mmCIF file of C-alpha atoms in Angstrom:
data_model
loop_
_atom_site.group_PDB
_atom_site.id
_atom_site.type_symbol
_atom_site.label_atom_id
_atom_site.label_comp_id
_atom_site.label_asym_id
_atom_site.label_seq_id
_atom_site.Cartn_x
_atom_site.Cartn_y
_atom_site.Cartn_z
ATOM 1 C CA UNK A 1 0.000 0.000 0.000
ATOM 2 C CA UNK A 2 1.465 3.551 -0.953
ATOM 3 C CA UNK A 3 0.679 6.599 1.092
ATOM 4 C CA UNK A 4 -1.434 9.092 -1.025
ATOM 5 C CA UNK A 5 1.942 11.155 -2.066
ATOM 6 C CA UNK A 6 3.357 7.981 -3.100
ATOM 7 C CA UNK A 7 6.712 8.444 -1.108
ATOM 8 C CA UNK A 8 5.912 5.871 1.364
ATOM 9 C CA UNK A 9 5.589 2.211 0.937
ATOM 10 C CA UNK A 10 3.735 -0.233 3.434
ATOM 11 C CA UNK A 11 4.602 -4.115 2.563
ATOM 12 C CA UNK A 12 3.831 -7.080 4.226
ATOM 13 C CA UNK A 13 6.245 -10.061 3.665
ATOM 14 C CA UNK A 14 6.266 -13.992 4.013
ATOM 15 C CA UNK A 15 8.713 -13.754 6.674
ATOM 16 C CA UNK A 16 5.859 -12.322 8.795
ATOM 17 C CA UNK A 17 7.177 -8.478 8.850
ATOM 18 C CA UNK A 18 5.552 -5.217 7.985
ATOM 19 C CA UNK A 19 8.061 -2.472 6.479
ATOM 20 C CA UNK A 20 7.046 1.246 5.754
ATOM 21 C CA UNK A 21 10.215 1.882 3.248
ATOM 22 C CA UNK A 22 10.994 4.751 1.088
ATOM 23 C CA UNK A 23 9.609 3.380 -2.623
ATOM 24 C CA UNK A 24 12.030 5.263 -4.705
ATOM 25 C CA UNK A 25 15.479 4.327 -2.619
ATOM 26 C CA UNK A 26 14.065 0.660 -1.541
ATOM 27 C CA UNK A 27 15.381 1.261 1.743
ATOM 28 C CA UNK A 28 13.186 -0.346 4.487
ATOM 29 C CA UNK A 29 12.499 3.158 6.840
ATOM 30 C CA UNK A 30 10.929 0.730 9.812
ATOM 31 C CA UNK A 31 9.894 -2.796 10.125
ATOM 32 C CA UNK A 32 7.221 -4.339 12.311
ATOM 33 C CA UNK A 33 7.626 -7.853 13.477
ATOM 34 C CA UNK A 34 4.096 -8.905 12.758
ATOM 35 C CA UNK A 35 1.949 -9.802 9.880
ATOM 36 C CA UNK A 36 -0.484 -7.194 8.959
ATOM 37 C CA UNK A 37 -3.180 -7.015 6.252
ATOM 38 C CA UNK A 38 -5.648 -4.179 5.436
ATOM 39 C CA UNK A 39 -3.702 -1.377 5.702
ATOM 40 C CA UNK A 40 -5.128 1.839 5.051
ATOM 41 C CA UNK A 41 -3.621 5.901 4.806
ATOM 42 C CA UNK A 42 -6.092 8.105 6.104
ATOM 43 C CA UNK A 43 -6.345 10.951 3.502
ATOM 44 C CA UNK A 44 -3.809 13.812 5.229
ATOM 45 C CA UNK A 45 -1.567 10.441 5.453
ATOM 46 C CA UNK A 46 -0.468 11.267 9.245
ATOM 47 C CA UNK A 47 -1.711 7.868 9.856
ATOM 48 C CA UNK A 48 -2.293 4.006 8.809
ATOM 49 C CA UNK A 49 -4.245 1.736 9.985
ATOM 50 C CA UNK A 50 -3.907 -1.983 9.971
ATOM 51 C CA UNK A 51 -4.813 -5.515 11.066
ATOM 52 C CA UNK A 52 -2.765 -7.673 12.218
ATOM 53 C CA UNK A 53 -2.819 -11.513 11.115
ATOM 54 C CA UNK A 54 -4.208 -13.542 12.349
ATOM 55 C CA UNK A 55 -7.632 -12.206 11.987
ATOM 56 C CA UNK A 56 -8.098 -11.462 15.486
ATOM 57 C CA UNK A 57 -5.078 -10.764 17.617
ATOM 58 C CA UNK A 58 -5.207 -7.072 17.097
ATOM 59 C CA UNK A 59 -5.411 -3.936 15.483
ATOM 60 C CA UNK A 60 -3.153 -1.011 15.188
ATOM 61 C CA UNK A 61 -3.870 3.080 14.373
ATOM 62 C CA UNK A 62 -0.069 4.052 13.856
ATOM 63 C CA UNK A 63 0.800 7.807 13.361
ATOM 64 C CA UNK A 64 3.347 8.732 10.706
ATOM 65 C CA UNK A 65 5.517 11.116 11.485
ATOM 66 C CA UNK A 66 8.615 12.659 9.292
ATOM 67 C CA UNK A 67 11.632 13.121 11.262
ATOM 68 C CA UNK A 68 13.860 15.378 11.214
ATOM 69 C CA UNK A 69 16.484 13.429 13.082
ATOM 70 C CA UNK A 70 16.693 11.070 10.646
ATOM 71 C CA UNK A 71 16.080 12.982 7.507
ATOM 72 C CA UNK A 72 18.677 11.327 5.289
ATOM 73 C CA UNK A 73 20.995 12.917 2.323
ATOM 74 C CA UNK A 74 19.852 11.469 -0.670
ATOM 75 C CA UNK A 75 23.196 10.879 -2.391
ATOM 76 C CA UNK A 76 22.775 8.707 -4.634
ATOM 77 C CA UNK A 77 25.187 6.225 -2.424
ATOM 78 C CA UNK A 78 27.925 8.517 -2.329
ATOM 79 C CA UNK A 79 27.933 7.864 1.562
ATOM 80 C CA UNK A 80 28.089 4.401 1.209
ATOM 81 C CA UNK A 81 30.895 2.785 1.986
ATOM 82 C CA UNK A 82 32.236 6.138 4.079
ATOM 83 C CA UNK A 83 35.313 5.685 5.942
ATOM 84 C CA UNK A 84 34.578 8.860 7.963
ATOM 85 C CA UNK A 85 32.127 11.562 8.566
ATOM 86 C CA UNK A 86 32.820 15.358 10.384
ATOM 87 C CA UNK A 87 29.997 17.705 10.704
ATOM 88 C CA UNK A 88 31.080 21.332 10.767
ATOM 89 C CA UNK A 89 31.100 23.440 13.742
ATOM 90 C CA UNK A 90 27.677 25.052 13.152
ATOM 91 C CA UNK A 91 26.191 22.111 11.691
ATOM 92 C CA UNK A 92 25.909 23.648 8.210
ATOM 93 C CA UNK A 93 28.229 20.829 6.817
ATOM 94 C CA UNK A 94 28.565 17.263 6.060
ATOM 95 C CA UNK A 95 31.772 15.724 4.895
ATOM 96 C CA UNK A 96 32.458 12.319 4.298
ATOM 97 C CA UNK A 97 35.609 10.323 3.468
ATOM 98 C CA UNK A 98 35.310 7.589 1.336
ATOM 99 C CA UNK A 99 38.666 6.999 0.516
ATOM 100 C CA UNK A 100 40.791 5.803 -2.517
ATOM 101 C CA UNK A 101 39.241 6.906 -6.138
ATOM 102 C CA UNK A 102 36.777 8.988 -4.636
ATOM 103 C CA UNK A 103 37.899 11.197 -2.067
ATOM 104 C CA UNK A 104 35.834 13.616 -0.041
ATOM 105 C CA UNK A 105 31.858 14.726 -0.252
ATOM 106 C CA UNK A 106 31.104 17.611 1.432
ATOM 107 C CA UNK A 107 27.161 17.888 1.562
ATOM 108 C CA UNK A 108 24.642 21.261 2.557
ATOM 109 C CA UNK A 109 22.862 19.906 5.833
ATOM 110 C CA UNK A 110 20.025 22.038 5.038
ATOM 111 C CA UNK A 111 19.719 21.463 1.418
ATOM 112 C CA UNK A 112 20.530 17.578 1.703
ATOM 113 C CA UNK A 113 23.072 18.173 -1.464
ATOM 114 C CA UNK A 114 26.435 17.365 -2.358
ATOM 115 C CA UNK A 115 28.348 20.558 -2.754
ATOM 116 C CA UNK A 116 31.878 20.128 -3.426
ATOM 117 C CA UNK A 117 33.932 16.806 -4.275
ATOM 118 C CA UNK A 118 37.771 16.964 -3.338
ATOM 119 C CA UNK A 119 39.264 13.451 -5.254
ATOM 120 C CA UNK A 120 43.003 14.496 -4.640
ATOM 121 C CA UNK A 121 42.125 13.529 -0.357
ATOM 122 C CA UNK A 122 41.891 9.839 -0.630
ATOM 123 C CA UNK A 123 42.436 8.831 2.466
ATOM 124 C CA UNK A 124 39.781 7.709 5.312
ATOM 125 C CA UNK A 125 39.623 11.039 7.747
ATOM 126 C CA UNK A 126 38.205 13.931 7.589
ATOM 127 C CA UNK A 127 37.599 16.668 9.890
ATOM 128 C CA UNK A 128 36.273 20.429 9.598
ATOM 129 C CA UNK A 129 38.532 22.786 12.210
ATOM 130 C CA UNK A 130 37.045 23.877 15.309
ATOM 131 C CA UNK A 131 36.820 27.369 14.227
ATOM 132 C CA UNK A 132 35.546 25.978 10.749
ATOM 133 C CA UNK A 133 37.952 27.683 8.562
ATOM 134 C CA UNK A 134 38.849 24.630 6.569
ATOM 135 C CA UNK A 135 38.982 21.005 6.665
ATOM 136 C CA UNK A 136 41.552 18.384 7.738
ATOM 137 C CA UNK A 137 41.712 15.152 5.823
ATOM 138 C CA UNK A 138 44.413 12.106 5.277
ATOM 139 C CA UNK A 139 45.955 12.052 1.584
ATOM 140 C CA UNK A 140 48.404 10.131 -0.500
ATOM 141 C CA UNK A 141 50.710 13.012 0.419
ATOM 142 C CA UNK A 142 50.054 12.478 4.515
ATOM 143 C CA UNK A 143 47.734 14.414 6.637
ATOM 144 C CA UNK A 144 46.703 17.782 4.682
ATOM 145 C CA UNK A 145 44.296 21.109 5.729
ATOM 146 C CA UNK A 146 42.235 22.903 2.914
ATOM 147 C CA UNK A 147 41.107 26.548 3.421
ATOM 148 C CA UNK A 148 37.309 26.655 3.084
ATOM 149 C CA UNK A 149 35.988 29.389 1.638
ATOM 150 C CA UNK A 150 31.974 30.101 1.904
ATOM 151 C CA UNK A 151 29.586 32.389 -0.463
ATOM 152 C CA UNK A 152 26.122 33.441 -1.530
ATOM 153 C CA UNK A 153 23.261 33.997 1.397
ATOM 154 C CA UNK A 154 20.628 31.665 2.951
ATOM 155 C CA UNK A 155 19.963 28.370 1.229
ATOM 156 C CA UNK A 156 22.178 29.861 -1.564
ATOM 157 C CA UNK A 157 25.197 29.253 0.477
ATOM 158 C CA UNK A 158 28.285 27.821 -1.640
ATOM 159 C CA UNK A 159 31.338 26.416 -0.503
ATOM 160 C CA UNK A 160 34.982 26.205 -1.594
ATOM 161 C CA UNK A 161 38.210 24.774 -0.892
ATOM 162 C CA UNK A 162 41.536 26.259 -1.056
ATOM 163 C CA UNK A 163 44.985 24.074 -2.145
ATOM 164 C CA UNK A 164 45.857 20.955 0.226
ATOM 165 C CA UNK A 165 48.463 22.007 2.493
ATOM 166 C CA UNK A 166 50.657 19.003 3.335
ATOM 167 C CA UNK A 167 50.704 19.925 7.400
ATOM 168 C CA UNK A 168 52.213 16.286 8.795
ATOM 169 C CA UNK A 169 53.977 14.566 5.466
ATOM 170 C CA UNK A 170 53.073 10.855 7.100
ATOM 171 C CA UNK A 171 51.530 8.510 4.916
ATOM 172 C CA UNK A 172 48.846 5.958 4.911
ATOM 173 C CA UNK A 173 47.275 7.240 8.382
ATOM 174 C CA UNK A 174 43.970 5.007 8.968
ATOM 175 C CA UNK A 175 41.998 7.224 11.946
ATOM 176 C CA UNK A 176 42.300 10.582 13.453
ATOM 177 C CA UNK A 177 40.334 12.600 15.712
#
């Protein structure tokens, strides 16, 4: 059963669960350990309604609620596989590093979009400064710092890096912090 915007999914499967999952991603948002059948969006689709199998042992009104805990960052799986992830210091940020051949995402937060892509930091850490005036991240070429630069207003906010700057010429570090 989809909701009525069609962005949520309610299945039930032979293993005997019931998963609300986001249609377009296939990834299973919640799963219920019981069999349901009948289930029903009301029409503002804040809630669905079901009954649980067995005929008989139950029914359930559950409210749906979007979260914005765990909004995710559609990235099309660029965070997959993520050695590392650093949030800025005012949350604005997102960087993750996923290492050799891809190098660094940095994502808008607020936007949920990918806004700059640093390839040349290959390594598996990265970390914004506490004063957020670059990032940190491991390399081929050892532990390096890139300027960040920021532009625009609002939601129209842009970032930028500056050069690497080799700061600690030590290769093939796994974790810092």
């Amino acid at each position: 059963t989809f909701n009525h915007r069609g962005d949520l999914l309610v299945s039930v499967s032979w293993d005997g669960q019931t998963r609300f999952s986001n249609p377009w991603t296939g990834r299973v948002e919640i799963g219920l350990p019981r069999l349901s059948g009948r289930l029903m969006f009301s029409p503002d689709d804040r809630q669905c309604a079901t009954i649980f199998l067995p005929v008989g042992t139950g029914q359930a009104l559950l409210e749906i609620q979007e979260s914005p805990v765990l909004a995710r960052i559609e990235s099309s799986g660029q965070l997959r596989h993520a050695w590392s992830l650093g949030f800025s210091p005012d949350g604005r940020w997102l960087a993750s590093a996923v290492g050799a051949g891809v190098g660094i995402r940095v994502f808008d937060t607020a936007g949920r979009r990918l806004v700059a892509t640093l390839p040349e930091c290959e390594g598996r850490t990265v970390l914004f400064e506490p004063d957020g005036g670059g990032l940190l991240a491991t390399s081929s070429n050892g532990i390096v710092r890139l300027p960040l630069t920021t532009a625009g207003l609002g939601t129209n906010l842009t970032i930028s890096f500056g050069p690497p700057q080799v700061i600690f010429p030590v290769r093939n570090v796994i974790a810092a912090s």
